PDB file of C-alpha atoms in Angstrom:
ATOM      1  CA  GLU R   1       0.000   0.000   0.000  1.00 49.00           C
ATOM      2  CA  GLU R   2       1.783   3.197  -1.110  1.00 58.00           C
ATOM      3  CA  ALA R   3       2.020   5.879   1.575  1.00 61.00           C
ATOM      4  CA  GLU R   4      -0.793   8.333   0.918  1.00 71.00           C
ATOM      5  CA  ILE R   5       0.735  11.652  -0.139  1.00 79.00           C
ATOM      6  CA  ASP R   6      -0.723  14.339   2.076  1.00 78.00           C
ATOM      7  CA  HIS R   7       0.012  17.925   1.200  1.00 88.00           C
ATOM      8  CA  ASP R   8      -1.146  19.414   4.461  1.00 89.00           C
ATOM      9  CA  GLU R   9       1.096  22.464   4.062  1.00 93.00           C
ATOM     10  CA  LEU R  10      -0.105  25.495   2.123  1.00 94.00           C
TER      11      LEU R  10
ATOM     12  CA  MET S   1       0.053  22.088  12.597  1.00 90.00           C
ATOM     13  CA  ASN S   2       2.836  23.755  14.578  1.00 95.00           C
ATOM     14  CA  ILE S   3       3.224  27.361  15.608  1.00 97.00           C
ATOM     15  CA  PHE S   4       6.040  27.957  13.124  1.00 98.00           C
ATOM     16  CA  ARG S   5       3.925  26.867  10.180  1.00 97.00           C
ATOM     17  CA  PHE S   6       0.881  28.812  11.395  1.00 98.00           C
ATOM     18  CA  ALA S   7       3.010  31.946  11.873  1.00 98.00           C
ATOM     19  CA  GLY S   8       4.582  31.310   8.455  1.00 98.00           C
ATOM     20  CA  ASP S   9       1.160  31.136   6.798  1.00 98.00           C
ATOM     21  CA  MET S  10       0.054  34.301   8.614  1.00 98.00           C
ATOM     22  CA  THR S  11       3.155  36.308   7.632  1.00 98.00           C
ATOM     23  CA  HIS S  12       2.809  35.036   4.052  1.00 98.00           C
ATOM     24  CA  LEU S  13      -0.823  36.160   3.945  1.00 98.00           C
ATOM     25  CA  ILE S  14       0.005  39.518   5.568  1.00 98.00           C
ATOM     26  CA  SER S  15       2.755  40.187   2.984  1.00 97.00           C
ATOM     27  CA  ILE S  16       0.251  39.637   0.154  1.00 98.00           C
ATOM     28  CA  LEU S  17      -2.399  41.804   1.833  1.00 97.00           C
ATOM     29  CA  ILE S  18       0.162  44.574   2.490  1.00 97.00           C
ATOM     30  CA  LEU S  19       1.027  44.623  -1.221  1.00 97.00           C
ATOM     31  CA  LEU S  20      -2.627  44.574  -2.281  1.00 97.00           C
ATOM     32  CA  LEU S  21      -3.563  47.366   0.138  1.00 96.00           C
ATOM     33  CA  LYS S  22      -0.530  49.434  -0.880  1.00 96.00           C
ATOM     34  CA  ILE S  23      -1.458  49.173  -4.573  1.00 96.00           C
ATOM     35  CA  TYR S  24      -5.107  49.906  -3.839  1.00 94.00           C
ATOM     36  CA  ALA S  25      -4.391  52.838  -1.490  1.00 95.00           C
ATOM     37  CA  THR S  26      -1.795  54.586  -3.652  1.00 96.00           C
ATOM     38  CA  LYS S  27      -3.553  53.531  -6.916  1.00 97.00           C
ATOM     39  CA  SER S  28      -0.016  52.834  -8.144  1.00 96.00           C
ATOM     40  CA  CYS S  29       1.998  49.717  -8.863  1.00 96.00           C
ATOM     41  CA  ALA S  30       5.276  51.423  -9.795  1.00 95.00           C
ATOM     42  CA  GLY S  31       8.222  49.156  -9.103  1.00 95.00           C
ATOM     43  CA  ILE S  32       6.090  46.028  -8.811  1.00 96.00           C
ATOM     44  CA  SER S  33       6.568  43.209 -11.292  1.00 97.00           C
ATOM     45  CA  LEU S  34       3.263  42.045 -12.767  1.00 98.00           C
ATOM     46  CA  LYS S  35       5.030  38.902 -13.978  1.00 98.00           C
ATOM     47  CA  THR S  36       6.018  37.905 -10.440  1.00 98.00           C
ATOM     48  CA  GLN S  37       2.456  38.501  -9.256  1.00 98.00           C
ATOM     49  CA  GLU S  38       1.084  36.421 -12.144  1.00 98.00           C
ATOM     50  CA  LEU S  39       3.513  33.623 -11.289  1.00 98.00           C
ATOM     51  CA  TYR S  40       2.336  33.718  -7.662  1.00 98.00           C
ATOM     52  CA  ALA S  41      -1.291  33.473  -8.772  1.00 98.00           C
ATOM     53  CA  LEU S  42      -0.333  30.515 -10.994  1.00 98.00           C
ATOM     54  CA  VAL S  43       1.465  28.904  -8.024  1.00 98.00           C
ATOM     55  CA  PHE S  44      -1.685  29.015  -5.890  1.00 98.00           C
ATOM     56  CA  LEU S  45      -4.003  27.941  -8.720  1.00 98.00           C
ATOM     57  CA  THR S  46      -1.886  24.898  -9.591  1.00 98.00           C
ATOM     58  CA  ARG S  47      -1.102  23.981  -5.982  1.00 97.00           C
ATOM     59  CA  TYR S  48      -4.687  24.033  -4.763  1.00 97.00           C
ATOM     60  CA  LEU S  49      -6.255  21.867  -7.486  1.00 95.00           C
ATOM     61  CA  ASP S  50      -7.377  19.648  -4.611  1.00 92.00           C
ATOM     62  CA  LEU S  51      -9.331  22.555  -3.099  1.00 94.00           C
ATOM     63  CA  PHE S  52     -12.670  20.881  -3.813  1.00 91.00           C
ATOM     64  CA  THR S  53     -11.593  17.247  -3.677  1.00 90.00           C
ATOM     65  CA  ASP S  54      -9.439  16.833  -0.550  1.00 88.00           C
ATOM     66  CA  TYR S  55     -10.671  18.373   2.687  1.00 90.00           C
ATOM     67  CA  VAL S  56      -7.777  18.749   5.148  1.00 90.00           C
ATOM     68  CA  SER S  57      -9.304  21.279   7.560  1.00 93.00           C
ATOM     69  CA  LEU S  58     -11.427  24.421   7.556  1.00 95.00           C
ATOM     70  CA  TYR S  59      -8.275  26.484   8.111  1.00 97.00           C
ATOM     71  CA  ASN S  60      -6.588  24.838   5.121  1.00 95.00           C
ATOM     72  CA  THR S  61      -9.557  25.408   2.821  1.00 96.00           C
ATOM     73  CA  VAL S  62     -10.163  29.001   3.920  1.00 97.00           C
ATOM     74  CA  MET S  63      -6.481  29.910   3.559  1.00 97.00           C
ATOM     75  CA  LYS S  64      -6.330  28.370   0.060  1.00 97.00           C
ATOM     76  CA  ILE S  65      -9.299  30.445  -1.072  1.00 98.00           C
ATOM     77  CA  VAL S  66      -7.831  33.604   0.496  1.00 98.00           C
ATOM     78  CA  PHE S  67      -4.433  33.050  -1.140  1.00 98.00           C
ATOM     79  CA  ILE S  68      -5.991  32.479  -4.566  1.00 98.00           C
ATOM     80  CA  ALA S  69      -8.354  35.457  -4.216  1.00 98.00           C
ATOM     81  CA  SER S  70      -5.725  37.931  -2.933  1.00 98.00           C
ATOM     82  CA  SER S  71      -3.102  36.995  -5.541  1.00 98.00           C
ATOM     83  CA  LEU S  72      -5.683  37.246  -8.340  1.00 98.00           C
ATOM     84  CA  ALA S  73      -6.853  40.587  -6.905  1.00 98.00           C
ATOM     85  CA  ILE S  74      -3.317  41.987  -7.231  1.00 98.00           C
ATOM     86  CA  VAL S  75      -3.032  40.746 -10.834  1.00 98.00           C
ATOM     87  CA  TRP S  76      -6.490  42.158 -11.646  1.00 98.00           C
ATOM     88  CA  CYS S  77      -5.565  45.533 -10.095  1.00 97.00           C
ATOM     89  CA  MET S  78      -2.331  45.758 -12.081  1.00 97.00           C
ATOM     90  CA  ARG S  79      -3.979  44.683 -15.345  1.00 97.00           C
ATOM     91  CA  ARG S  80      -7.462  46.140 -15.231  1.00 96.00           C
ATOM     92  CA  HIS S  81      -7.717  48.943 -12.678  1.00 97.00           C
ATOM     93  CA  PRO S  82      -7.705  52.120 -14.861  1.00 96.00           C
ATOM     94  CA  LEU S  83      -5.526  54.151 -12.474  1.00 96.00           C
ATOM     95  CA  VAL S  84      -3.186  51.413 -11.264  1.00 96.00           C
ATOM     96  CA  ARG S  85      -2.384  49.955 -14.666  1.00 96.00           C
ATOM     97  CA  ARG S  86      -1.026  53.317 -15.888  1.00 96.00           C
ATOM     98  CA  SER S  87       1.814  53.153 -13.349  1.00 96.00           C
ATOM     99  CA  TYR S  88       2.963  49.673 -14.369  1.00 96.00           C
ATOM    100  CA  ASP S  89       6.617  49.673 -15.540  1.00 93.00           C
ATOM    101  CA  LYS S  90       5.753  47.634 -18.655  1.00 95.00           C
ATOM    102  CA  ASP S  91       9.023  48.308 -20.481  1.00 96.00           C
ATOM    103  CA  LEU S  92      11.139  47.393 -17.440  1.00 96.00           C
ATOM    104  CA  ASP S  93       9.243  44.250 -16.438  1.00 97.00           C
ATOM    105  CA  THR S  94      10.663  42.256 -19.330  1.00 96.00           C
ATOM    106  CA  PHE S  95      11.808  39.037 -17.656  1.00 97.00           C
ATOM    107  CA  ARG S  96      10.931  36.101 -19.949  1.00 96.00           C
ATOM    108  CA  HIS S  97       8.887  34.300 -17.340  1.00 96.00           C
ATOM    109  CA  GLN S  98       7.383  31.898 -19.868  1.00 97.00           C
ATOM    110  CA  TYR S  99      10.721  30.052 -20.006  1.00 97.00           C
ATOM    111  CA  VAL S 100      10.683  29.724 -16.219  1.00 97.00           C
ATOM    112  CA  VAL S 101       7.166  28.310 -16.357  1.00 98.00           C
ATOM    113  CA  LEU S 102       8.214  25.796 -19.010  1.00 98.00           C
ATOM    114  CA  ALA S 103      11.377  24.758 -17.111  1.00 98.00           C
ATOM    115  CA  CYS S 104       9.405  24.224 -13.901  1.00 98.00           C
ATOM    116  CA  PHE S 105       6.797  22.165 -15.731  1.00 98.00           C
ATOM    117  CA  VAL S 106       9.411  19.925 -17.365  1.00 98.00           C
ATOM    118  CA  LEU S 107      11.143  19.495 -13.988  1.00 98.00           C
ATOM    119  CA  ALA S 108       7.787  18.637 -12.404  1.00 98.00           C
ATOM    120  CA  LEU S 109       7.229  15.958 -15.056  1.00 98.00           C
ATOM    121  CA  LEU S 110      10.585  14.424 -14.118  1.00 98.00           C
ATOM    122  CA  LEU S 111      10.646  15.054 -10.356  1.00 97.00           C
ATOM    123  CA  ASN S 112       7.367  14.502  -8.526  1.00 96.00           C
ATOM    124  CA  GLU S 113       5.896  12.481  -5.685  1.00 94.00           C
ATOM    125  CA  LYS S 114       3.674  10.489  -8.072  1.00 94.00           C
ATOM    126  CA  PHE S 115       3.056  10.761 -11.823  1.00 96.00           C
ATOM    127  CA  THR S 116      -0.525  12.009 -11.581  1.00 96.00           C
ATOM    128  CA  ILE S 117      -2.025  15.273 -12.848  1.00 96.00           C
ATOM    129  CA  GLN S 118      -2.467  16.585  -9.304  1.00 95.00           C
ATOM    130  CA  GLU S 119       1.024  15.622  -8.113  1.00 96.00           C
ATOM    131  CA  VAL S 120       2.749  16.941 -11.243  1.00 97.00           C
ATOM    132  CA  PHE S 121       0.953  20.282 -10.848  1.00 98.00           C
ATOM    133  CA  TRP S 122       1.740  20.301  -7.125  1.00 97.00           C
ATOM    134  CA  ALA S 123       5.478  19.814  -7.806  1.00 97.00           C
ATOM    135  CA  PHE S 124       5.224  22.419 -10.601  1.00 98.00           C
ATOM    136  CA  SER S 125       3.770  24.933  -8.130  1.00 98.00           C
ATOM    137  CA  ILE S 126       6.550  24.227  -5.612  1.00 98.00           C
ATOM    138  CA  TYR S 127       9.300  24.802  -8.200  1.00 98.00           C
ATOM    139  CA  LEU S 128       7.514  27.839  -9.627  1.00 98.00           C
ATOM    140  CA  GLU S 129       7.159  29.491  -6.225  1.00 98.00           C
ATOM    141  CA  ALA S 130      10.918  29.168  -5.749  1.00 98.00           C
ATOM    142  CA  VAL S 131      11.717  31.206  -8.879  1.00 98.00           C
ATOM    143  CA  ALA S 132       8.635  33.466  -9.018  1.00 98.00           C
ATOM    144  CA  ILE S 133      10.566  36.330  -7.366  1.00 97.00           C
ATOM    145  CA  LEU S 134      13.012  36.545 -10.322  1.00 97.00           C
ATOM    146  CA  PRO S 135      11.039  39.055 -12.438  1.00 97.00           C
ATOM    147  CA  GLN S 136      10.629  41.256  -9.350  1.00 96.00           C
ATOM    148  CA  LEU S 137      14.352  40.959  -8.594  1.00 96.00           C
ATOM    149  CA  VAL S 138      15.261  41.969 -12.164  1.00 96.00           C
ATOM    150  CA  LEU S 139      12.780  44.864 -12.105  1.00 96.00           C
ATOM    151  CA  LEU S 140      14.179  46.066  -8.770  1.00 94.00           C
ATOM    152  CA  GLN S 141      17.758  45.908 -10.120  1.00 95.00           C
ATOM    153  CA  ARG S 142      16.668  47.914 -13.165  1.00 94.00           C
ATOM    154  CA  SER S 143      14.343  50.451 -11.614  1.00 93.00           C
ATOM    155  CA  GLY S 144      15.626  50.639  -8.034  1.00 92.00           C
ATOM    156  CA  ASN S 145      12.071  51.706  -7.284  1.00 91.00           C
ATOM    157  CA  VAL S 146      10.905  50.600  -3.848  1.00 92.00           C
ATOM    158  CA  ASP S 147       7.944  52.983  -3.556  1.00 89.00           C
ATOM    159  CA  ASN S 148       5.368  50.217  -3.436  1.00 90.00           C
ATOM    160  CA  LEU S 149       7.628  47.503  -2.088  1.00 91.00           C
ATOM    161  CA  THR S 150       7.340  48.694   1.473  1.00 88.00           C
ATOM    162  CA  GLY S 151       9.778  47.526   4.122  1.00 89.00           C
ATOM    163  CA  GLN S 152       6.937  45.708   5.871  1.00 92.00           C
ATOM    164  CA  TYR S 153       6.234  43.728   2.707  1.00 94.00           C
ATOM    165  CA  VAL S 154       9.843  42.557   2.563  1.00 92.00           C
ATOM    166  CA  LEU S 155       9.907  41.924   6.305  1.00 94.00           C
ATOM    167  CA  PHE S 156       6.826  39.658   6.249  1.00 96.00           C
ATOM    168  CA  LEU S 157       8.044  37.897   3.105  1.00 96.00           C
ATOM    169  CA  GLY S 158      11.343  37.133   4.871  1.00 95.00           C
ATOM    170  CA  ALA S 159       9.499  36.029   8.023  1.00 97.00           C
ATOM    171  CA  TYR S 160       7.364  33.648   5.917  1.00 97.00           C
ATOM    172  CA  ARG S 161      10.440  31.950   4.480  1.00 97.00           C
ATOM    173  CA  GLY S 162      12.326  31.809   7.759  1.00 97.00           C
ATOM    174  CA  LEU S 163       9.367  30.397   9.691  1.00 98.00           C
ATOM    175  CA  TYR S 164       8.700  27.727   7.060  1.00 97.00           C
ATOM    176  CA  ILE S 165      12.300  26.511   7.236  1.00 97.00           C
ATOM    177  CA  ILE S 166      12.064  26.353  11.036  1.00 97.00           C
ATOM    178  CA  ASN S 167       8.761  24.467  10.578  1.00 97.00           C
ATOM    179  CA  TRP S 168      10.497  21.857   8.382  1.00 96.00           C
ATOM    180  CA  ILE S 169      13.348  21.467  10.897  1.00 96.00           C
ATOM    181  CA  TYR S 170      10.816  21.126  13.724  1.00 96.00           C
ATOM    182  CA  ARG S 171       8.765  18.535  11.811  1.00 95.00           C
ATOM    183  CA  TYR S 172      11.928  16.621  10.843  1.00 93.00           C
ATOM    184  CA  PHE S 173      12.800  16.183  14.524  1.00 94.00           C
ATOM    185  CA  THR S 174       9.301  15.590  15.843  1.00 95.00           C
ATOM    186  CA  GLU S 175       7.672  13.439  13.134  1.00 92.00           C
ATOM    187  CA  ASP S 176       9.271  10.098  12.316  1.00 87.00           C
ATOM    188  CA  HIS S 177       8.406   9.872   8.631  1.00 82.00           C
ATOM    189  CA  PHE S 178       8.630  13.568   7.707  1.00 83.00           C
ATOM    190  CA  THR S 179      10.251  13.705   4.286  1.00 81.00           C
ATOM    191  CA  ARG S 180       9.280  16.600   2.023  1.00 88.00           C
ATOM    192  CA  TRP S 181      12.356  16.693  -0.171  1.00 92.00           C
ATOM    193  CA  ILE S 182      10.692  18.507  -3.043  1.00 95.00           C
ATOM    194  CA  ALA S 183       9.254  21.222  -0.789  1.00 95.00           C
ATOM    195  CA  CYS S 184      12.362  21.531   1.400  1.00 95.00           C
ATOM    196  CA  VAL S 185      15.007  21.690  -1.347  1.00 97.00           C
ATOM    197  CA  SER S 186      12.872  24.008  -3.461  1.00 97.00           C
ATOM    198  CA  GLY S 187      12.103  26.069  -0.353  1.00 97.00           C
ATOM    199  CA  LEU S 188      15.804  26.496   0.355  1.00 97.00           C
ATOM    200  CA  VAL S 189      16.442  27.655  -3.228  1.00 97.00           C
ATOM    201  CA  GLN S 190      13.517  30.070  -2.824  1.00 97.00           C
ATOM    202  CA  THR S 191      14.924  31.449   0.424  1.00 97.00           C
ATOM    203  CA  GLY S 192      18.292  31.949  -1.266  1.00 97.00           C
ATOM    204  CA  LEU S 193      16.656  33.965  -4.067  1.00 97.00           C
ATOM    205  CA  TYR S 194      14.676  35.956  -1.491  1.00 96.00           C
ATOM    206  CA  ALA S 195      17.944  36.770   0.316  1.00 96.00           C
ATOM    207  CA  ASP S 196      19.272  38.109  -3.015  1.00 96.00           C
ATOM    208  CA  PHE S 197      16.062  40.139  -3.463  1.00 95.00           C
ATOM    209  CA  PHE S 198      16.373  41.504   0.068  1.00 95.00           C
ATOM    210  CA  TYR S 199      19.982  42.514  -0.662  1.00 96.00           C
ATOM    211  CA  TYR S 200      18.971  44.510  -3.755  1.00 95.00           C
ATOM    212  CA  TYR S 201      15.995  45.881  -1.862  1.00 95.00           C
ATOM    213  CA  TYR S 202      18.350  47.162   0.839  1.00 95.00           C
ATOM    214  CA  LEU S 203      20.674  48.713  -1.776  1.00 95.00           C
ATOM    215  CA  SER S 204      17.761  50.455  -3.520  1.00 94.00           C
ATOM    216  CA  TRP S 205      16.266  51.592  -0.236  1.00 93.00           C
ATOM    217  CA  LYS S 206      19.651  52.963   0.935  1.00 92.00           C
ATOM    218  CA  THR S 207      20.202  54.779  -2.401  1.00 91.00           C
ATOM    219  CA  ASN S 208      16.684  56.229  -2.299  1.00 88.00           C
ATOM    220  CA  THR S 209      17.119  57.498   1.232  1.00 85.00           C
ATOM    221  CA  LYS S 210      20.373  59.176   0.111  1.00 80.00           C
ATOM    222  CA  LEU S 211      18.613  60.598  -2.970  1.00 76.00           C
ATOM    223  CA  LYS S 212      15.946  62.253  -0.861  1.00 72.00           C
ATOM    224  CA  LEU S 213      17.762  65.553  -0.254  1.00 65.00           C
ATOM    225  CA  PRO S 214      17.503  66.813   3.312  1.00 64.00           C
ATOM    226  CA  ALA S 215      14.543  69.188   3.397  1.00 63.00           C
TER     227      ALA S 215
END
């Protein structure tokens, strides 16, 4: 399962 | 969310609002590069493609909308506002920013987190933000005009960069799997270019203060 890419920074 | 990142977002937003208010209040955009402002608007538009698909938090969504709206407002003012547009240094703002856009897009096709539309555009926006200050830097070197680039604008822009780098250092030490190589490396390049901009800003500001003959 590929690590979900989370762009939490603006 | 850590205090450094929150403060970084706030100083970034304040720097944009200071510029917008300055242009609107003085009805002048002398010394401001429209190309840099257009690149910033493009950065936000391509970075926040997930605005309506991924919900991170209310703060995140609100800030994305505010960033897009304020950067587009500056571009609109400089292009359409009858009074403001007259003071635009069209013949000095000649940096070929289309090549920068192309280079960033090609780099984003090669270097991205995942080869999807959203991730390629996200990486594109990260690279583009790093070099977006170049037209403004060139215009400042040519015109030396800091009328509308107030000291506060530069101060908050510098604070934004500094706080984001501290945020990355903080996250690196506090979160086990924090790896944002694209954002961090590009962010460092961006901070380097900002330091160069600040240097020329200081030179122009110093020259201008000398030019203003004592009353």
